[in-house]
Structure formats: structure tokens, C-alpha cells
GROMACS .gro file of C-alpha atoms in nm:
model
  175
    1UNK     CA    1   7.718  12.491   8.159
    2UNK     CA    2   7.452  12.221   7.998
    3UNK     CA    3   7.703  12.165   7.743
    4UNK     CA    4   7.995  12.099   8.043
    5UNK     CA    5   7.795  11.877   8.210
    6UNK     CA    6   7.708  11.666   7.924
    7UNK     CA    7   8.058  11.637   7.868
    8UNK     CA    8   8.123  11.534   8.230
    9UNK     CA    9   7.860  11.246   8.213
   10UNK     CA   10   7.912  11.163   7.887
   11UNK     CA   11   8.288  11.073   7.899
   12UNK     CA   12   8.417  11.087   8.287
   13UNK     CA   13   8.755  10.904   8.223
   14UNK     CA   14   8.846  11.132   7.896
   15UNK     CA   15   8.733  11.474   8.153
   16UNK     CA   16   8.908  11.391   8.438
   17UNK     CA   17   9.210  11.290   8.276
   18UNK     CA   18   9.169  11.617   8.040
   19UNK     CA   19   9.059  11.815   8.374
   20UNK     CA   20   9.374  11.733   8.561
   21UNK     CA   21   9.627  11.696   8.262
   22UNK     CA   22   9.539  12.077   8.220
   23UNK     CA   23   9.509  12.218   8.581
   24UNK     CA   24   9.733  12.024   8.763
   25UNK     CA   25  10.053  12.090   8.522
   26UNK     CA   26   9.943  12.434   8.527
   27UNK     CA   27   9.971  12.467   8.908
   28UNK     CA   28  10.295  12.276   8.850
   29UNK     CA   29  10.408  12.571   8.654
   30UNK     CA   30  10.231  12.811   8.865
   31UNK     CA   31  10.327  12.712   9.215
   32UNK     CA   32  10.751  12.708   9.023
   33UNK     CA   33  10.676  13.061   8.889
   34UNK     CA   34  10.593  13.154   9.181
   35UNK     CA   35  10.936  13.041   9.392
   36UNK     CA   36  11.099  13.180   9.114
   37UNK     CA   37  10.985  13.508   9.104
   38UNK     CA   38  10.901  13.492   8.703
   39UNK     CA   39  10.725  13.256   8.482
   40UNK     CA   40  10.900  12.984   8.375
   41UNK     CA   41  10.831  12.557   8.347
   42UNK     CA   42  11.013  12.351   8.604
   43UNK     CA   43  11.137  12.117   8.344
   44UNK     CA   44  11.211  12.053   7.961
   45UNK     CA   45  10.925  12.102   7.695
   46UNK     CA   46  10.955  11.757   7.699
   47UNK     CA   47  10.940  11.678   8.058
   48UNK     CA   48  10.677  11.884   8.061
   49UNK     CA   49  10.462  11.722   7.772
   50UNK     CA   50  10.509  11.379   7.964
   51UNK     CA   51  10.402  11.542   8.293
   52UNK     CA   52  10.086  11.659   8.123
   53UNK     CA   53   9.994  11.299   8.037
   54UNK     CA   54  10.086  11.180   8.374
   55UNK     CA   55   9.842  11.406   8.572
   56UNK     CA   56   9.595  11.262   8.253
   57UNK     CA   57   9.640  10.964   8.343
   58UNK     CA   58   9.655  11.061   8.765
   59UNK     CA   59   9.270  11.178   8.704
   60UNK     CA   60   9.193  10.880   8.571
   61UNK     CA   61   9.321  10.740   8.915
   62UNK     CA   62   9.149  10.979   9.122
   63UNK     CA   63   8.829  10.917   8.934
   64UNK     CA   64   8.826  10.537   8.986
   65UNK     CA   65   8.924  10.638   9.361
   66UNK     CA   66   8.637  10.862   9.416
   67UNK     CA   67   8.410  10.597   9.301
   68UNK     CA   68   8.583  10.307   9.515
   69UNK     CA   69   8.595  10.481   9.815
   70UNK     CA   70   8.239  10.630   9.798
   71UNK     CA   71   8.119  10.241   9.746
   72UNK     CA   72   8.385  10.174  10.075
   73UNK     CA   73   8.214  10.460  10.292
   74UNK     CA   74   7.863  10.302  10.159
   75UNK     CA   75   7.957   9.954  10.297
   76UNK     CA   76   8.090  10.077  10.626
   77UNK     CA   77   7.753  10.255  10.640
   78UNK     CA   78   7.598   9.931  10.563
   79UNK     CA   79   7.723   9.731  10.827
   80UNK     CA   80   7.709  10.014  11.099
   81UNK     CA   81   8.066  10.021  11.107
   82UNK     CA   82   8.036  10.445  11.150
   83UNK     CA   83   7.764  10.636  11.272
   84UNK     CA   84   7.460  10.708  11.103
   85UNK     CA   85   7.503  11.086  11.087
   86UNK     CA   86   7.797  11.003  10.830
   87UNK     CA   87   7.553  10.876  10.606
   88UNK     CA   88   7.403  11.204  10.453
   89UNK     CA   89   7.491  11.586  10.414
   90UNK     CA   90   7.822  11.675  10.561
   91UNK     CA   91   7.856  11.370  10.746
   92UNK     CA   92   7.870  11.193  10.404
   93UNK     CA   93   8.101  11.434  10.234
   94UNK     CA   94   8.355  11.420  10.562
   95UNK     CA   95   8.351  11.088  10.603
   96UNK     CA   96   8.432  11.018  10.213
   97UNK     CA   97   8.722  11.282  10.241
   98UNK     CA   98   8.868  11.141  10.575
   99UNK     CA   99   8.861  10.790  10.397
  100UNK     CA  100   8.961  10.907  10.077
  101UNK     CA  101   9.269  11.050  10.172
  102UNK     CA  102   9.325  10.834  10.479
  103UNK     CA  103   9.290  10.525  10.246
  104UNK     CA  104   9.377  10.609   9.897
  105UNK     CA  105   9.553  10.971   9.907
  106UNK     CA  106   9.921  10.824  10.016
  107UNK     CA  107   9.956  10.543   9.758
  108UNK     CA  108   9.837  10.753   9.527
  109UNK     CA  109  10.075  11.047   9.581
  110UNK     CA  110  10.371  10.770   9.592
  111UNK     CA  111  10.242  10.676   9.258
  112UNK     CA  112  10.235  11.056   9.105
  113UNK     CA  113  10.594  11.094   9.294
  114UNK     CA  114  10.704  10.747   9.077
  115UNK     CA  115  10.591  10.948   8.727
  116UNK     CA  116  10.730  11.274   8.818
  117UNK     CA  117  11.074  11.069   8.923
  118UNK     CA  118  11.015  10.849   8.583
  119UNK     CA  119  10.963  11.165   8.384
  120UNK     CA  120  11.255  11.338   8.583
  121UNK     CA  121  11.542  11.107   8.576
  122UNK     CA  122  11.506  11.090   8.969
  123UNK     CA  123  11.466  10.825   9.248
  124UNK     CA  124  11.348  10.898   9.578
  125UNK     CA  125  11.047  11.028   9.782
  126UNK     CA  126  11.227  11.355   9.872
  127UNK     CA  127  10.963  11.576   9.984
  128UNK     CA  128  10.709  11.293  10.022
  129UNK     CA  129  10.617  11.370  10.384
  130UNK     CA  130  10.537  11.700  10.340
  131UNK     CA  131  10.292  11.558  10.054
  132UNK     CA  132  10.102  11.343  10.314
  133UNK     CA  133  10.064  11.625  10.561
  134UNK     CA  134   9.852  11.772  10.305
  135UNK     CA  135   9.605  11.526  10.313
  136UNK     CA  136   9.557  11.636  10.648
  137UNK     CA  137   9.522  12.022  10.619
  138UNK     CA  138   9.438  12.069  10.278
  139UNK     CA  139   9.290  11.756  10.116
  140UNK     CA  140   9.028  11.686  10.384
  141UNK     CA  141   8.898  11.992  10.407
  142UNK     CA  142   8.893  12.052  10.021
  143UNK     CA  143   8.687  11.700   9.949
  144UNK     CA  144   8.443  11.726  10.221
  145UNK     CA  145   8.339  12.073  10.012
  146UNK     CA  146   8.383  11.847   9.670
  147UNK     CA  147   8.214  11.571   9.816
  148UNK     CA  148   7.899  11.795   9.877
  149UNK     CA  149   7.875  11.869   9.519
  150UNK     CA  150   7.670  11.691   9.289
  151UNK     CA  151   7.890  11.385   9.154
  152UNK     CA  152   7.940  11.486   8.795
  153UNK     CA  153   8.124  11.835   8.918
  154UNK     CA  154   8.323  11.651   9.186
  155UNK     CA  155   8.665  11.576   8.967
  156UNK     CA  156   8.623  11.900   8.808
  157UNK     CA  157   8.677  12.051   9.162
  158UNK     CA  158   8.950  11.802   9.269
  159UNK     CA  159   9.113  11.915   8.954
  160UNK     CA  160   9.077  12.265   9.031
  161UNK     CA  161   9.199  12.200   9.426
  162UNK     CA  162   9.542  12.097   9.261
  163UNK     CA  163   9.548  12.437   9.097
  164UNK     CA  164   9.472  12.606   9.425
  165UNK     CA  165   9.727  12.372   9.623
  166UNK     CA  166   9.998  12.436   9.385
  167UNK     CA  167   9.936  12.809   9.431
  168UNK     CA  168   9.938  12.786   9.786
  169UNK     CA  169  10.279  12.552   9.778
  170UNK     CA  170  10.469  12.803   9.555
  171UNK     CA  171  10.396  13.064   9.793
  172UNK     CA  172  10.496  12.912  10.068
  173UNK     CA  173  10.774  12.696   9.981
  174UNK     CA  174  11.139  12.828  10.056
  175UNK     CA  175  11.368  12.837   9.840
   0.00000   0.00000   0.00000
């Protein structure tokens, strides 16, 4: 773990774009196993080579977004914009979830929708609504428990949540 967590502080960009390049293409592949009923990729070798540097590269994103809107909760805190209670525990790691994906989570999902559609050969935002309704059920209550970690394991977990939601997405989703 000591060895993790130097990595973590010692190169945040490089791990969260590692982090995410490997979990969330896996729950890519995971959650299209899953609808169809055996394991297979949901694209071409190459396809999926260039999706594994766009969630890379969507980490990177999500770290500089963590970081922005933690310093954006902070101000609002600041200037008694929100209550006080918002400003420690819980309170804190709600309120930088609600903002987070209030604020940042549905440009940056149009942005991973423009790689995967870049990568893909598509245009469009098919399916893009049912994205942002995630932020909502899944992605708040998912960063208020990574906001309560310790900052260095917070990406690690967002990475991990994109596992979990494709999981949950390939289970659910009909065919």
C-alpha cells in the first residue's frame, strides 16, 4: 500500500490517467460482455487501443476537475454562499459531489461521448440523457463516499466507480 500511495502523490496525472485508462475500458468491456451474454470487446483491437488512451486522458480531466471544483466548493464556503455544515465531514464530501457533477459531470461526459464518437466513426449524443441521469443516482452518491477519502485515494476510487457503473449498466441495459 506505501508503495501505491507513493505512486499516487508522486505522479497524480500519470495514475489517474493509468487508473482510468485501465478500469474504465475494462468496465467498457465488462458492462458489453455482459449484454452479450459472453466476453467479447465492443469494438476493433484498434478502437479499443484508442479508447484506452481516451479514458487516459478522461482521468486526467477528472483529476484537474476534482481539484477545481474542491477550490469552487472552498470559495462558496468562503463567502457564505452555503451553509457552514458543508464545510467539513459529510457536508464537505456532499457538497463537492453535488457540485462536481452538477457543474462539471455533463460537459465532461459530452466530451468522453465526442472521443468515443471520434474513435467510433459516429456523431451524435445517442444515449446522452441517460448518461446525465447518472450523475444523479449514481455519481452523487458514489463521490460523496470518494470525497470522504483521503485526497490521494480519491481518483483511484472514481476510477474504480466506472468499473462498478459499467457493471451495473451491462446488467441492466436491454438489448
Amino acid at each position: 500500500m506505501e508503495f501505491y500511495l507513493n505512486w499516487v502523490t508522486s505522479y497524480p496525472l500519470l495514475s489517474a490517467a493509468i487508473q482510468f485508462a485501465f478500469l474504465g475500458t475494462l468496465g467498457e468491456i465488462i458492462s458489453f460482455s455482459i449484454q452479450k451474454k459472453k466476453l467479447l470487446i465492443p469494438c476493433s483491437w484498434l478502437q479499443l487501443l484508442a479508447k484506452v488512451f481516451a479514458w487516459a486522458v478522461l482521468g486526467i480531466v477528472i483529476k484537474y476537475g476534482f481539484a477545481g471544483m474542491k477550490g469552487f466548493t472552498q470559495s462558496l464556503l468562503d463567502h457564505e454562499l452555503v451553509p457552514a455544515f458543508l464545510g467539513t465531514g459529510l457536508g464537505w464530501a456532499f457538497a463537492v459531489s453535488v457540485f462536481t457533477n452538477v457543474f462539471f459531470g455533463p460537459q465532461m461526459m459530452v466530451f468522453h461521448r465526442l472521443e468515443d464518437n471520434l474513435i467510433l466513426g459516429q456523431k451524435g449524443f445517442q444515449g446522452i440523457t441517460n448518461a446525465w441521469k447518472t450523475l444523479i443516482w449514481f455519481w452523487i452518491p458514489a463521490h460523496t463516499i470518494t470525497f470522504l477519502l483521503p485526497p490521494d485515494l480519491q481518483i483511484s476510487l472514481a476510477a474504480l466507480w466506472s468499473l462498478v457503473l459499467g457493471i451495473i449498466m451491462g446488467a441492466t441495459k436491454k438489448n
